mmCIF file of C-alpha atoms and ligand atoms in Angstrom:
data_model
loop_
_atom_site.group_PDB
_atom_site.id
_atom_site.type_symbol
_atom_site.label_atom_id
_atom_site.label_comp_id
_atom_site.label_asym_id
_atom_site.label_seq_id
_atom_site.Cartn_x
_atom_site.Cartn_y
_atom_site.Cartn_z
ATOM 1 C CA MET A 1 5.869 3.783 31.897
ATOM 2 C CA ASP A 2 8.970 1.767 31.050
ATOM 3 C CA LEU A 3 9.706 2.609 27.440
ATOM 4 C CA PRO A 4 12.437 1.281 25.183
ATOM 5 C CA SER A 5 15.395 3.578 24.905
ATOM 6 C CA VAL A 6 15.285 3.575 21.100
ATOM 7 C CA GLY A 7 13.092 6.447 20.080
ATOM 8 C CA ASN A 8 13.523 8.228 23.385
ATOM 9 C CA PRO A 9 12.695 11.725 22.300
ATOM 10 C CA GLY A 10 14.756 13.289 25.018
ATOM 11 C CA ALA A 11 17.944 11.904 23.530
ATOM 12 C CA GLY A 12 18.493 14.792 21.142
ATOM 13 C CA GLY A 13 22.105 15.286 20.217
ATOM 14 C CA GLY A 14 23.731 18.657 20.354
ATOM 15 C CA ILE A 15 20.609 20.801 20.528
ATOM 16 C CA ARG A 16 21.058 24.039 22.432
ATOM 17 C CA GLU A 17 18.483 24.599 25.140
ATOM 18 C CA GLY A 18 15.986 27.250 24.190
ATOM 19 C CA PHE A 19 16.428 26.839 20.462
ATOM 20 C CA SER A 20 14.585 24.793 17.912
ATOM 21 C CA PRO A 21 16.400 21.902 16.230
ATOM 22 C CA ARG A 22 15.274 23.451 12.939
ATOM 23 C CA GLN A 23 16.050 27.112 13.090
ATOM 24 C CA VAL A 24 15.870 28.054 9.451
ATOM 25 C CA SER A 25 12.934 30.263 8.615
ATOM 26 C CA SER A 26 11.295 29.079 5.405
ATOM 27 C CA VAL A 27 10.719 32.675 4.372
ATOM 28 C CA SER A 28 13.954 34.489 5.010
ATOM 29 C CA MET A 29 16.397 31.597 5.447
ATOM 30 C CA VAL A 30 17.751 33.537 8.432
ATOM 31 C CA THR A 31 18.613 31.567 11.550
ATOM 32 C CA ILE A 32 16.204 32.603 14.259
ATOM 33 C CA PRO A 33 15.862 31.433 17.829
ATOM 34 C CA ARG A 34 12.444 30.358 18.949
ATOM 35 C CA ALA A 35 10.777 29.609 22.220
ATOM 36 C CA PRO A 36 11.609 26.290 23.824
ATOM 37 C CA VAL A 37 9.039 23.564 23.378
ATOM 38 C CA LEU A 38 8.177 21.492 26.411
ATOM 39 C CA TYR A 39 9.064 17.910 25.801
ATOM 40 C CA ASN A 40 9.335 15.340 28.501
ATOM 41 C CA HIS A 41 6.861 14.103 31.086
ATOM 42 C CA PRO A 42 3.985 16.548 31.453
ATOM 43 C CA GLU A 43 4.458 16.651 35.211
ATOM 44 C CA GLU A 44 8.146 17.342 34.784
ATOM 45 C CA PRO A 45 8.228 19.833 31.945
ATOM 46 C CA SER A 46 11.629 20.405 30.448
ATOM 47 C CA THR A 47 12.915 22.710 27.785
ATOM 48 C CA MET A 48 14.025 19.854 25.498
ATOM 49 C CA PRO A 49 12.825 20.487 21.970
ATOM 50 C CA ARG A 50 10.885 17.822 20.140
ATOM 51 C CA LYS A 51 13.421 15.679 18.342
ATOM 52 C CA PRO A 52 12.462 15.248 14.686
ATOM 53 C CA LEU A 53 11.636 11.741 13.529
ATOM 54 C CA ILE A 54 11.664 10.407 9.975
ATOM 55 C CA ALA A 55 9.802 7.125 9.499
ATOM 56 C CA ALA A 56 9.643 4.818 6.487
ATOM 57 C CA ASN A 57 6.404 3.006 5.747
ATOM 58 C CA TRP A 58 7.284 0.254 3.298
ATOM 59 C CA LYS A 59 3.645 -0.827 2.961
ATOM 60 C CA MET A 60 3.346 -4.256 1.234
ATOM 61 C CA TYR A 61 6.704 -4.058 -0.509
ATOM 62 C CA LYS A 62 10.022 -5.927 -0.087
ATOM 63 C CA THR A 63 10.806 -9.538 0.698
ATOM 64 C CA PRO A 64 13.199 -10.191 3.610
ATOM 65 C CA ALA A 65 16.111 -10.463 1.141
ATOM 66 C CA GLN A 66 15.178 -7.115 -0.435
ATOM 67 C CA ALA A 67 14.889 -5.560 3.030
ATOM 68 C CA GLN A 68 18.408 -6.760 3.840
ATOM 69 C CA GLU A 69 19.722 -5.323 0.579
ATOM 70 C CA PHE A 70 18.133 -1.975 1.428
ATOM 71 C CA PHE A 71 19.950 -1.852 4.762
ATOM 72 C CA LYS A 72 23.319 -2.635 3.179
ATOM 73 C CA SER A 73 22.986 0.502 1.046
ATOM 74 C CA PHE A 74 21.081 2.685 3.511
ATOM 75 C CA LEU A 75 23.071 2.418 6.734
ATOM 76 C CA PRO A 76 26.330 3.907 5.393
ATOM 77 C CA LEU A 77 24.324 6.872 4.089
ATOM 78 C CA VAL A 78 22.960 7.727 7.549
ATOM 79 C CA ALA A 79 25.902 6.630 9.709
ATOM 80 C CA ASN A 80 26.273 8.905 12.762
ATOM 81 C CA HIS A 81 23.070 10.788 11.871
ATOM 82 C CA GLU A 82 21.900 12.270 15.162
ATOM 83 C CA ARG A 83 19.661 15.206 14.308
ATOM 84 C CA ASP A 84 16.592 13.019 13.643
ATOM 85 C CA GLU A 85 15.339 9.683 14.876
ATOM 86 C CA ILE A 86 14.978 7.191 12.030
ATOM 87 C CA VAL A 87 12.369 4.424 12.061
ATOM 88 C CA VAL A 88 11.850 1.835 9.323
ATOM 89 C CA CYS A 89 8.535 -0.037 9.231
ATOM 90 C CA PRO A 90 8.691 -3.132 6.985
ATOM 91 C CA SER A 91 6.055 -5.823 6.460
ATOM 92 C CA PHE A 92 5.646 -8.295 9.315
ATOM 93 C CA THR A 93 7.633 -10.928 7.404
ATOM 94 C CA SER A 94 10.702 -8.683 7.194
ATOM 95 C CA ILE A 95 10.703 -7.331 10.755
ATOM 96 C CA SER A 96 13.161 -9.920 12.096
ATOM 97 C CA VAL A 97 15.739 -9.417 9.352
ATOM 98 C CA VAL A 98 15.396 -5.640 9.611
ATOM 99 C CA VAL A 99 15.817 -5.747 13.404
ATOM 100 C CA ALA A 100 19.006 -7.786 12.877
ATOM 101 C CA ALA A 101 20.243 -5.507 10.084
ATOM 102 C CA ALA A 102 19.572 -2.356 12.121
ATOM 103 C CA THR A 103 21.158 -3.580 15.345
ATOM 104 C CA GLY A 104 23.810 -1.143 16.537
ATOM 105 C CA SER A 105 22.924 1.452 13.900
ATOM 106 C CA GLY A 106 20.548 3.706 15.831
ATOM 107 C CA VAL A 107 17.817 3.036 13.255
ATOM 108 C CA ALA A 108 14.652 1.858 14.999
ATOM 109 C CA VAL A 109 12.187 -0.644 13.576
ATOM 110 C CA GLY A 110 8.411 -0.502 13.579
ATOM 111 C CA ALA A 111 5.465 -2.608 12.476
ATOM 112 C CA GLN A 112 2.751 -1.227 10.206
ATOM 113 C CA ASN A 113 -0.225 -2.542 12.156
ATOM 114 C CA MET A 114 -1.207 -4.936 14.945
ATOM 115 C CA HIS A 115 -4.253 -6.389 16.667
ATOM 116 C CA PHE A 116 -5.207 -5.032 20.096
ATOM 117 C CA ALA A 117 -5.490 -8.433 21.805
ATOM 118 C CA ASP A 118 -2.524 -10.341 23.212
ATOM 119 C CA GLU A 119 -3.773 -13.564 21.627
ATOM 120 C CA GLY A 120 -6.994 -15.137 20.426
ATOM 121 C CA ALA A 121 -8.981 -16.583 17.554
ATOM 122 C CA TYR A 122 -8.205 -13.809 15.084
ATOM 123 C CA THR A 123 -6.984 -15.593 11.975
ATOM 124 C CA GLY A 124 -4.337 -13.693 10.075
ATOM 125 C CA GLU A 125 -3.696 -11.115 12.793
ATOM 126 C CA ILE A 126 -0.493 -10.261 14.693
ATOM 127 C CA SER A 127 -0.579 -9.344 18.389
ATOM 128 C CA PRO A 128 1.496 -6.832 20.365
ATOM 129 C CA LEU A 129 3.059 -9.736 22.274
ATOM 130 C CA MET A 130 4.155 -11.326 19.017
ATOM 131 C CA LEU A 131 5.693 -8.057 17.878
ATOM 132 C CA LYS A 132 7.477 -7.528 21.178
ATOM 133 C CA ALA A 133 8.971 -11.017 20.846
ATOM 134 C CA ILE A 134 10.820 -10.097 17.640
ATOM 135 C CA GLY A 135 12.097 -6.651 18.519
ATOM 136 C CA PRO A 136 10.318 -3.688 16.878
ATOM 137 C CA THR A 137 9.989 -0.622 19.109
ATOM 138 C CA HIS A 138 7.326 1.275 17.121
ATOM 139 C CA VAL A 139 4.025 0.510 15.447
ATOM 140 C CA ILE A 140 2.025 2.496 12.876
ATOM 141 C CA LEU A 141 -1.674 2.521 13.768
ATOM 142 C CA GLY A 142 -4.714 3.672 11.803
ATOM 143 C CA HIS A 143 -2.934 4.327 8.525
ATOM 144 C CA SER A 144 -5.450 5.639 5.980
ATOM 145 C CA GLU A 145 -5.002 2.463 3.915
ATOM 146 C CA ARG A 146 -6.112 0.497 6.980
ATOM 147 C CA ARG A 147 -9.068 2.846 7.436
ATOM 148 C CA GLN A 148 -9.978 2.725 3.734
ATOM 149 C CA TYR A 149 -9.440 -0.944 2.791
ATOM 150 C CA PHE A 150 -9.849 -2.689 6.139
ATOM 151 C CA ALA A 151 -12.610 -0.552 7.647
ATOM 152 C CA GLU A 152 -10.589 0.550 10.670
ATOM 153 C CA THR A 153 -12.450 3.073 12.810
ATOM 154 C CA ASP A 154 -11.270 5.562 15.412
ATOM 155 C CA GLU A 155 -12.727 3.213 18.043
ATOM 156 C CA LEU A 156 -10.670 0.254 16.843
ATOM 157 C CA ILE A 157 -7.540 2.391 16.456
ATOM 158 C CA ASN A 158 -8.072 3.640 20.011
ATOM 159 C CA LYS A 159 -8.074 0.035 21.283
ATOM 160 C CA LYS A 160 -4.873 -0.662 19.358
ATOM 161 C CA LEU A 161 -3.302 2.520 20.706
ATOM 162 C CA LYS A 162 -4.045 1.493 24.285
ATOM 163 C CA ALA A 163 -2.638 -1.979 23.609
ATOM 164 C CA ALA A 164 0.535 -0.529 22.096
ATOM 165 C CA LEU A 165 1.075 1.738 25.110
ATOM 166 C CA SER A 166 0.494 -1.066 27.564
ATOM 167 C CA HIS A 167 3.117 -3.146 25.742
ATOM 168 C CA GLN A 168 5.641 -0.284 25.547
ATOM 169 C CA LEU A 169 5.410 -0.069 21.777
ATOM 170 C CA ILE A 170 5.714 3.520 20.551
ATOM 171 C CA PRO A 171 2.630 4.243 18.454
ATOM 172 C CA ILE A 172 2.662 6.335 15.290
ATOM 173 C CA VAL A 173 -1.049 6.984 14.964
ATOM 174 C CA CYS A 174 -2.369 8.397 11.701
ATOM 175 C CA VAL A 175 -5.109 10.947 11.133
ATOM 176 C CA GLY A 176 -6.078 12.847 8.000
ATOM 177 C CA GLU A 177 -8.918 13.968 5.796
ATOM 178 C CA VAL A 178 -9.935 12.653 2.386
ATOM 179 C CA LEU A 179 -10.181 14.986 -0.592
ATOM 180 C CA ALA A 180 -13.974 15.336 -0.426
ATOM 181 C CA GLU A 181 -13.735 16.396 3.215
ATOM 182 C CA ARG A 182 -11.086 19.018 2.419
ATOM 183 C CA GLU A 183 -13.100 20.331 -0.492
ATOM 184 C CA ALA A 184 -16.197 20.535 1.702
ATOM 185 C CA GLY A 185 -14.269 22.641 4.230
ATOM 186 C CA LYS A 186 -14.432 19.867 6.817
ATOM 187 C CA THR A 187 -10.714 19.270 7.363
ATOM 188 C CA ASN A 188 -10.556 20.716 10.877
ATOM 189 C CA GLU A 189 -13.740 18.929 11.928
ATOM 190 C CA VAL A 190 -12.324 15.589 10.712
ATOM 191 C CA LEU A 191 -8.958 16.140 12.409
ATOM 192 C CA VAL A 192 -10.630 17.081 15.686
ATOM 193 C CA ARG A 193 -12.948 14.060 15.544
ATOM 194 C CA GLN A 194 -10.162 11.608 14.687
ATOM 195 C CA THR A 195 -7.752 13.047 17.268
ATOM 196 C CA ARG A 196 -10.381 12.878 20.027
ATOM 197 C CA GLY A 197 -11.462 9.409 18.894
ATOM 198 C CA VAL A 198 -8.056 7.793 18.866
ATOM 199 C CA LEU A 199 -7.050 9.402 22.206
ATOM 200 C CA ALA A 200 -10.262 8.541 24.078
ATOM 201 C CA GLY A 201 -9.633 7.275 27.605
ATOM 202 C CA ILE A 202 -5.863 7.810 27.465
ATOM 203 C CA THR A 203 -4.305 9.855 30.269
ATOM 204 C CA ALA A 204 -1.702 12.575 29.836
ATOM 205 C CA ALA A 205 0.938 10.401 31.501
ATOM 206 C CA GLU A 206 0.172 7.455 29.209
ATOM 207 C CA ALA A 207 0.194 9.679 26.121
ATOM 208 C CA VAL A 208 3.799 10.852 26.437
ATOM 209 C CA PRO A 209 5.316 8.496 23.838
ATOM 210 C CA ILE A 210 2.525 8.894 21.286
ATOM 211 C CA ILE A 211 3.538 10.151 17.860
ATOM 212 C CA ILE A 212 0.785 11.438 15.595
ATOM 213 C CA ALA A 213 1.111 11.445 11.805
ATOM 214 C CA TYR A 214 -0.985 13.920 9.854
ATOM 215 C CA GLU A 215 -1.544 12.226 6.520
ATOM 216 C CA PRO A 216 -3.997 13.998 4.221
ATOM 217 C CA VAL A 217 -5.356 11.037 2.287
ATOM 218 C CA TRP A 218 -5.400 12.996 -0.976
ATOM 219 C CA ALA A 219 -1.608 13.379 -0.727
ATOM 220 C CA ILE A 220 -0.724 9.733 -0.072
ATOM 221 C CA GLY A 221 0.887 7.998 -3.016
ATOM 222 C CA THR A 222 -0.558 10.609 -5.379
ATOM 223 C CA GLY A 223 2.478 12.848 -5.850
ATOM 224 C CA LYS A 224 0.401 15.730 -4.437
ATOM 225 C CA THR A 225 2.058 17.142 -1.337
ATOM 226 C CA ALA A 226 0.295 19.419 1.075
ATOM 227 C CA THR A 227 2.092 22.755 1.059
ATOM 228 C CA SER A 228 4.158 23.391 4.170
ATOM 229 C CA GLN A 229 1.539 25.924 5.202
ATOM 230 C CA ILE A 230 -1.411 23.519 4.779
ATOM 231 C CA ALA A 231 0.458 20.879 6.740
ATOM 232 C CA ALA A 232 1.467 23.303 9.498
ATOM 233 C CA GLU A 233 -2.119 24.537 9.858
ATOM 234 C CA ALA A 234 -3.422 20.983 10.162
ATOM 235 C CA HIS A 235 -0.725 20.150 12.712
ATOM 236 C CA ALA A 236 -1.762 23.168 14.773
ATOM 237 C CA VAL A 237 -5.375 21.954 14.761
ATOM 238 C CA ILE A 238 -4.289 18.486 15.889
ATOM 239 C CA ARG A 239 -1.986 19.888 18.591
ATOM 240 C CA GLY A 240 -4.743 22.183 19.760
ATOM 241 C CA GLU A 241 -7.064 19.219 20.159
ATOM 242 C CA VAL A 242 -4.406 17.217 22.005
ATOM 243 C CA ALA A 243 -4.122 20.213 24.352
ATOM 244 C CA LYS A 244 -7.876 20.204 24.981
ATOM 245 C CA VAL A 245 -7.962 16.459 25.644
ATOM 246 C CA LEU A 246 -4.665 15.954 27.486
ATOM 247 C CA GLY A 247 -3.420 19.402 28.473
ATOM 248 C CA GLN A 248 -0.935 21.840 26.989
ATOM 249 C CA PRO A 249 2.265 20.216 28.321
ATOM 250 C CA THR A 250 1.349 16.935 26.638
ATOM 251 C CA ALA A 251 0.375 18.727 23.440
ATOM 252 C CA ASP A 252 3.712 20.522 23.463
ATOM 253 C CA ALA A 253 5.519 17.211 23.906
ATOM 254 C CA VAL A 254 3.729 15.104 21.293
ATOM 255 C CA ARG A 255 5.483 14.886 17.962
ATOM 256 C CA ILE A 256 3.342 15.348 14.874
ATOM 257 C CA LEU A 257 4.776 14.006 11.616
ATOM 258 C CA TYR A 258 3.624 14.955 8.145
ATOM 259 C CA GLY A 259 2.994 12.195 5.595
ATOM 260 C CA GLY A 260 1.904 12.415 1.983
ATOM 261 C CA SER A 261 4.275 12.299 -1.000
ATOM 262 C CA VAL A 262 7.312 13.448 0.978
ATOM 263 C CA LYS A 263 10.295 13.360 -1.395
ATOM 264 C CA PRO A 264 13.932 14.436 -1.265
ATOM 265 C CA ASP A 265 13.059 17.735 -2.934
ATOM 266 C CA ASN A 266 10.252 18.798 -0.575
ATOM 267 C CA ALA A 267 11.497 17.403 2.740
ATOM 268 C CA ALA A 268 13.511 20.488 3.741
ATOM 269 C CA SER A 269 10.697 22.975 3.230
ATOM 270 C CA LEU A 270 8.248 20.806 5.163
ATOM 271 C CA MET A 271 10.735 20.294 7.987
ATOM 272 C CA ALA A 272 11.381 24.046 8.206
ATOM 273 C CA GLU A 273 7.896 24.458 9.692
ATOM 274 C CA GLU A 274 7.973 24.687 13.462
ATOM 275 C CA GLU A 275 4.785 22.612 13.709
ATOM 276 C CA ILE A 276 6.197 19.719 11.655
ATOM 277 C CA ASP A 277 8.222 17.340 13.799
ATOM 278 C CA GLY A 278 9.126 14.829 11.142
ATOM 279 C CA ALA A 279 7.830 12.794 8.243
ATOM 280 C CA LEU A 280 6.148 9.490 7.542
ATOM 281 C CA VAL A 281 7.389 8.473 4.117
ATOM 282 C CA GLY A 282 5.835 5.828 1.883
ATOM 283 C CA GLY A 283 6.945 5.470 -1.736
ATOM 284 C CA ALA A 284 10.141 7.500 -1.428
ATOM 285 C CA SER A 285 11.347 5.344 1.476
ATOM 286 C CA LEU A 286 11.652 2.210 -0.652
ATOM 287 C CA ASP A 287 14.862 3.338 -2.290
ATOM 288 C CA PRO A 288 17.839 3.692 0.086
ATOM 289 C CA GLN A 289 19.321 6.738 -1.664
ATOM 290 C CA SER A 290 16.009 8.540 -1.800
ATOM 291 C CA PHE A 291 15.143 7.796 1.849
ATOM 292 C CA ALA A 292 18.649 8.791 2.966
ATOM 293 C CA LYS A 293 18.273 12.121 1.140
ATOM 294 C CA ILE A 294 15.034 12.734 3.021
ATOM 295 C CA VAL A 295 16.656 11.830 6.349
ATOM 296 C CA ASN A 296 19.527 14.194 5.521
ATOM 297 C CA TYR A 297 17.168 17.017 4.398
HETATM 298 C C1 PEP B 1 2.345 6.615 3.653
HETATM 299 O O1 PEP B 1 2.237 5.489 3.202
HETATM 300 O O2 PEP B 1 2.205 6.812 4.857
HETATM 301 C C2 PEP B 1 2.662 7.705 2.731
HETATM 302 C C3 PEP B 1 2.711 8.930 3.212
HETATM 303 O O3 PEP B 1 2.892 7.375 1.413
HETATM 304 P P1 PEP B 1 3.564 8.305 0.291
HETATM 305 O O4 PEP B 1 4.791 8.930 0.896
HETATM 306 O O5 PEP B 1 3.893 7.361 -0.828
HETATM 307 O O6 PEP B 1 2.550 9.331 -0.090
#
């Protein structure tokens, strides 16, 4: 598959082979080596670690002028940042100005949603072709707000995921349980069902660029963050299911981000977990200083 170079997970800067990019143990704060994680194509396993990725989901905030203002303040704060990939996902109406503002900076741009069809009588929708024409490299799919307010199902998200892959858009596909499901002890069941549902019919080779975001719905925009341990356990369940569906090498390569009230003061402890490969940040990504602090955790 011919993927855009932005977001190429193999392009990690300065990471020593055989060591994690995040070597600080959350318990002892002692630097420890850990086993290499397979990264690249499943048929050509390599010892490249998964490069962390921090993504901003601006939801329905910011006009194009406000998006431009954000970039004026934000880019100097993350200049030459190589440890993590950075992706900013504005509203559709700001994608073009953000693509222009981010050009040459190493910050990638994503959309927050798209239709699965190339074109058609779908009033109000945006197609992958239309996105490709204006330059984003990533697309968030199946965000819980899409599931909750726009009735998106795993089946629909699966169609969008396939469309994104066939158009070389890097999907950030969201899964996560609601509070009632967690309280009923159904978290793992929900994560398994959603992971299987969104990946249905996708081959291991096709799945290589997929990024999964674990977003417990009870933690989104509520100020409640899953503890690092809760998040890491959920990530392990998701990765385990990816392994069952697509094989261990693919599961080892797929990056799983945590999302849900990530803030400057909790980013480091979340990112210290081996299972957490990055963050999808909503509210705290709207302010350039706050998002830069998260990126520089
Ligand atoms: C999100 O919108 O994906 C999100 C995680 O929001 P917040 O960080 O505000 O909880």
